[in-house]
GROMACS .gro file of C-alpha atoms in nm:
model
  211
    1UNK     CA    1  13.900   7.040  11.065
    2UNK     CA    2  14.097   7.171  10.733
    3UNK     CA    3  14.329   7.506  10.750
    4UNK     CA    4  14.044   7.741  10.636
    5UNK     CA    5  13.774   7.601  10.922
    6UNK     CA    6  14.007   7.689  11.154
    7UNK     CA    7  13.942   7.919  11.411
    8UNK     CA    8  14.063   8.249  11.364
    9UNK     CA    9  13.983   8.629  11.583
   10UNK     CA   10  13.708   8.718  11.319
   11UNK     CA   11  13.639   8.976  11.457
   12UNK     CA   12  13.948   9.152  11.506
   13UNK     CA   13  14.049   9.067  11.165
   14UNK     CA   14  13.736   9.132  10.943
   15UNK     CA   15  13.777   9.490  11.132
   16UNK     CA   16  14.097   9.509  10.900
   17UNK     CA   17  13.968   9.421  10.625
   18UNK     CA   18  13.652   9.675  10.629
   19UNK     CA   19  13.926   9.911  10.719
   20UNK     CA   20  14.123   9.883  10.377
   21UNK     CA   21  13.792   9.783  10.168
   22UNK     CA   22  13.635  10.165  10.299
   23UNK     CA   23  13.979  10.324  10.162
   24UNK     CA   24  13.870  10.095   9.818
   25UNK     CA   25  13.530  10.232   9.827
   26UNK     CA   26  13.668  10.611   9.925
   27UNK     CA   27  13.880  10.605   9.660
   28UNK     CA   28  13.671  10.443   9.364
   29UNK     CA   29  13.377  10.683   9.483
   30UNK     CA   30  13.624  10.934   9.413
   31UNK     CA   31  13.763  10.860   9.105
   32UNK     CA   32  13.411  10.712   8.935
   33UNK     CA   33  13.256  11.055   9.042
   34UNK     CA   34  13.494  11.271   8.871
   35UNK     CA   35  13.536  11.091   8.580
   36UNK     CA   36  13.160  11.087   8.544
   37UNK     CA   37  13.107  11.459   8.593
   38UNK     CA   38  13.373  11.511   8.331
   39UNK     CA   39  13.227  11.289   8.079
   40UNK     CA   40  12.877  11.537   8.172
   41UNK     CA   41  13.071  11.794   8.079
   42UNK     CA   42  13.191  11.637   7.731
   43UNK     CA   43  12.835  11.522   7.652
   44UNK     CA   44  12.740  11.593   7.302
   45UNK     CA   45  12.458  11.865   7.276
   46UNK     CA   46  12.256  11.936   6.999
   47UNK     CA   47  12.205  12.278   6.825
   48UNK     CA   48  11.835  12.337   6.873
   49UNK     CA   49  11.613  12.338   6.605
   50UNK     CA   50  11.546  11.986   6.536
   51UNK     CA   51  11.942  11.940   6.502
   52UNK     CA   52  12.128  11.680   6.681
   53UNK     CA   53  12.474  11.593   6.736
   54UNK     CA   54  12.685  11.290   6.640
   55UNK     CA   55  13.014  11.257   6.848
   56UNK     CA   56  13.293  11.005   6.808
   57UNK     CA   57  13.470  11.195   7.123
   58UNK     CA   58  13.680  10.880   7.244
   59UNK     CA   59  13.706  11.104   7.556
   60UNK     CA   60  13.380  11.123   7.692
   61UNK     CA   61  13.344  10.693   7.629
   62UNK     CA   62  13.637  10.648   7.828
   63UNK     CA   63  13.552  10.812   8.095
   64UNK     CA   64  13.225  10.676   8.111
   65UNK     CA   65  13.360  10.297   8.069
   66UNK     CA   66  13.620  10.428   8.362
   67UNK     CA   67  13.339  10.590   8.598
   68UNK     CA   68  13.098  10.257   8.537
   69UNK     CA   69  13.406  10.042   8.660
   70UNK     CA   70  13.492  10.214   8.950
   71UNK     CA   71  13.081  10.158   9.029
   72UNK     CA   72  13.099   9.812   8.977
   73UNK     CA   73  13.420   9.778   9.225
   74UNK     CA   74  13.199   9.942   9.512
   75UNK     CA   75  12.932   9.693   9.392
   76UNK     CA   76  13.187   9.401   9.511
   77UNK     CA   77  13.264   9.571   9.809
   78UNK     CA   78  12.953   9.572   9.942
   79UNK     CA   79  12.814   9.265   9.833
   80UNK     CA   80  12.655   9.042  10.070
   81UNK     CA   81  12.693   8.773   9.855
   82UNK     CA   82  13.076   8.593   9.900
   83UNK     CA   83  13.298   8.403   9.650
   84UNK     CA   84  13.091   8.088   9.501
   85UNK     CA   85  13.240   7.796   9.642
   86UNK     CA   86  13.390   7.980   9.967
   87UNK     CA   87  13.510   7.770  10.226
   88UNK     CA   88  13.251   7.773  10.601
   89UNK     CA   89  13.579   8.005  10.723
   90UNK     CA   90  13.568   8.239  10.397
   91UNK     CA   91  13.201   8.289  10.433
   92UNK     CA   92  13.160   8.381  10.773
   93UNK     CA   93  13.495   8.596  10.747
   94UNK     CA   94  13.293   8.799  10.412
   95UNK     CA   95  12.983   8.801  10.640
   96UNK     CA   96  13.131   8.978  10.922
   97UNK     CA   97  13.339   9.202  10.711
   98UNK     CA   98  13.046   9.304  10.462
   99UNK     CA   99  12.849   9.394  10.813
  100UNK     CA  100  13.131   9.610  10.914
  101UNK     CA  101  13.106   9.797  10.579
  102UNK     CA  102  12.776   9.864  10.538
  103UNK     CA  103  12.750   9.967  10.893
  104UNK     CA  104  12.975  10.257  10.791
  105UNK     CA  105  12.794  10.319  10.483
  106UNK     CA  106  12.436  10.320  10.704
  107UNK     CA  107  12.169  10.521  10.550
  108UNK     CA  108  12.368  10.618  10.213
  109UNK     CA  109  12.144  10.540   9.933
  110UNK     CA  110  12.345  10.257   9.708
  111UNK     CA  111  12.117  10.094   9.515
  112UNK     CA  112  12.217  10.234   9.174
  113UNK     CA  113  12.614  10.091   9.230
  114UNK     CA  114  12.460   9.716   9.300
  115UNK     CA  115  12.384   9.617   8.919
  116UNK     CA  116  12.693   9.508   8.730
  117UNK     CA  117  12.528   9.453   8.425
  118UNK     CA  118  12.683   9.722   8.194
  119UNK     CA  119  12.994   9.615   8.340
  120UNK     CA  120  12.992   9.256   8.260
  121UNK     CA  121  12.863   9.338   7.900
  122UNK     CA  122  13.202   9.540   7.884
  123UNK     CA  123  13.435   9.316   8.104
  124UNK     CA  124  13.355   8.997   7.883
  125UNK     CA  125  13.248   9.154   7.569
  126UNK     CA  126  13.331   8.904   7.346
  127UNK     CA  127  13.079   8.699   7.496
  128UNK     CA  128  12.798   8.918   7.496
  129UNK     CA  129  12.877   8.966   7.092
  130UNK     CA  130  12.879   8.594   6.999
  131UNK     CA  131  12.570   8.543   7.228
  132UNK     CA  132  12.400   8.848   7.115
  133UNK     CA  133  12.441   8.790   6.696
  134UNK     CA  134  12.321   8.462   6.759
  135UNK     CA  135  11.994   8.562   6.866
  136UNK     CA  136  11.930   8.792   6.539
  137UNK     CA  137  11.687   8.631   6.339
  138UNK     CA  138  11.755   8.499   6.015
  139UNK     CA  139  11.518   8.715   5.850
  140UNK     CA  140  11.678   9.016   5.874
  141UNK     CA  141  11.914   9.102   5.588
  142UNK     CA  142  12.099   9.389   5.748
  143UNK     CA  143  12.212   9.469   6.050
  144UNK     CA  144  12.299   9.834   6.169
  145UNK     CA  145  12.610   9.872   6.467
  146UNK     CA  146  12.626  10.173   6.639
  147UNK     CA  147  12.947  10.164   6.731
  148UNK     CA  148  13.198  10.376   7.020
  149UNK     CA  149  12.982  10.715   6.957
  150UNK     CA  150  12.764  10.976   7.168
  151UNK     CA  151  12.487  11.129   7.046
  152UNK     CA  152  12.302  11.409   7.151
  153UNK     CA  153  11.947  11.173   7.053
  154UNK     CA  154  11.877  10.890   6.946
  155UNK     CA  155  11.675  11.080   6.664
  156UNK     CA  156  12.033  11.168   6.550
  157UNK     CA  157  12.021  10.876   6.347
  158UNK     CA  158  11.619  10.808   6.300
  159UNK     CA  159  11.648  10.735   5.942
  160UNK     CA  160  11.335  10.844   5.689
  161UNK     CA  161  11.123  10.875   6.059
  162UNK     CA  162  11.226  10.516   6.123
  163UNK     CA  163  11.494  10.354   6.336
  164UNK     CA  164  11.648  10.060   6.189
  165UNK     CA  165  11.694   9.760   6.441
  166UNK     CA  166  12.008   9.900   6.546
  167UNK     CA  167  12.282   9.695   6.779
  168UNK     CA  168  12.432   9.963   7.061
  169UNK     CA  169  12.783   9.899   7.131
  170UNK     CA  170  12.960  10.190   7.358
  171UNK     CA  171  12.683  10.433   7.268
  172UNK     CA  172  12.589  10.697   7.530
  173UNK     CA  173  12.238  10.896   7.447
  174UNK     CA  174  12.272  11.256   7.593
  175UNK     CA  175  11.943  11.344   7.601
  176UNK     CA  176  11.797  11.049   7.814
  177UNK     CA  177  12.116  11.031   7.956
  178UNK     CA  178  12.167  10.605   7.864
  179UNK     CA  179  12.471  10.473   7.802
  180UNK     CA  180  12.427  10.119   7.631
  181UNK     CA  181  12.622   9.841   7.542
  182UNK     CA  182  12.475   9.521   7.359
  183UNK     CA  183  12.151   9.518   7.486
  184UNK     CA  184  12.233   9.641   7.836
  185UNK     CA  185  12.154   9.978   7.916
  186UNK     CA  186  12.225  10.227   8.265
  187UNK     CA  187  12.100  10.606   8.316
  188UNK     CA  188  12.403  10.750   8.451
  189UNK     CA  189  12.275  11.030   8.663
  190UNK     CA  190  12.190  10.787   8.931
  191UNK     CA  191  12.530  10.658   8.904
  192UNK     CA  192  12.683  10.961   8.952
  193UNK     CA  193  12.483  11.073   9.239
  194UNK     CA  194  12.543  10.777   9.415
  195UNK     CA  195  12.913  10.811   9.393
  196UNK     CA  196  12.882  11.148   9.512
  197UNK     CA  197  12.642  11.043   9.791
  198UNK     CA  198  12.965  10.746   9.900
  199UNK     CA  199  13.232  10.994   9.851
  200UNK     CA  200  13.088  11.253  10.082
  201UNK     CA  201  12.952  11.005  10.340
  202UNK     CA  202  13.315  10.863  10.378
  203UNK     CA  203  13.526  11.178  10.387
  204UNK     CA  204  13.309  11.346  10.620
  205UNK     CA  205  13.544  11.392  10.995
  206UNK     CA  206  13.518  11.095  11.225
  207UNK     CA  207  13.295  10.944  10.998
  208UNK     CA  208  13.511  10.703  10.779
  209UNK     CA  209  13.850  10.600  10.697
  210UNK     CA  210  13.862  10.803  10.380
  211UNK     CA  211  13.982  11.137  10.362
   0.00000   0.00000   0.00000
């Protein structure tokens, strides 16, 4: 029997663990919801009348990128999947901590924190470039970036009634509420509720470790 098959009080100590990973989840609920709702309030809004709004507010990205990360680290938290290549000791240790986490989170809607996607498109975005200009065909002479902005529509750059085959890097869409990043795309609404829903569910008295 190796050193990580050994026997250990899993119990006892997987208890720990979903203690501090709760205060992890408390806190990034908190933090991703507020920087969310501030980015909300930052979000580009067109004029009316058929005019839209093109915003380079570095501000509002940030905070966005921030709030999406914070998701993401709740997302690991509450995986049931463990480390690839875990030891039989590691994997039953994440199985009974994950239980003891989710049992505290019972009945809070979640589903909108699981998918990393936008995340991983941001975390390792060089790959997601190479892969993404090697997949433009040939045939194209031209090819438009959208680069690090918000709009308040995408119509805010319709050109002559047509789109050109744009590539979305750090672009958030105000008015169906998207942000995208290199094909990927989240509506951040659920996002944000979702924090909200984790944040409240864990500072409410005697039910969590977060206050």
């Amino acid at each position: 029997m190796s050193d990580d098959d050994a026997p250990i009080d899993t119990r006892s100590s997987a208890s720990q663990a979903a203690h501090m990973i709760l205060n992890e989840v408390g806190l990034a609920a908190n933090y991703g919801h507020a920087a969310l709702e501030r980015a909300f309030e930052l979000r580009p809004q067109g004029p009316g009348n058929g005019l839209h709004l093109i915003s380079s507010n570095c501000e509002c990205l940030d905070l966005i990128v921030r709030g999406l990360s914070y998701a993401a680290t709740i997302s690991r938290c509450i995986s049931k999947a463990g480390r690839p290549k875990a030891s039989n000791a590691e994997q039953r240790f994440h199985a009974a901590r994950t239980k003891l986490v989710l049992a505290a989170l019972d009945g809070v809607d979640v589903e909108a924190l699981r998918d990393r996607t936008i995340r991983n498109s941001l975390e390792h975005i060089d790959e997601h470039i190479d892969r993404l200009f090697m997949k433009r065909p040939d045939r194209r002479p031209r090819t438009s970036v959208v680069h690090n902005l918000a709009l308040s529509s995408r119509a805010a750059i319709d050109v002559m009634g047509q789109l050109e085959p744009f590539i979305f890097a750090r672009v958030y869409v105000s008015d169906t509420d998207e942000f995208h990043n290199l094909g990927k795309t989240v509506r951040l609404t659920p996002v944000r509720e979702a924090l909200a829903r984790v944040k409240q569910a864990l500072s409410e008295p005697g039910g969590s470790v977060f206050a």
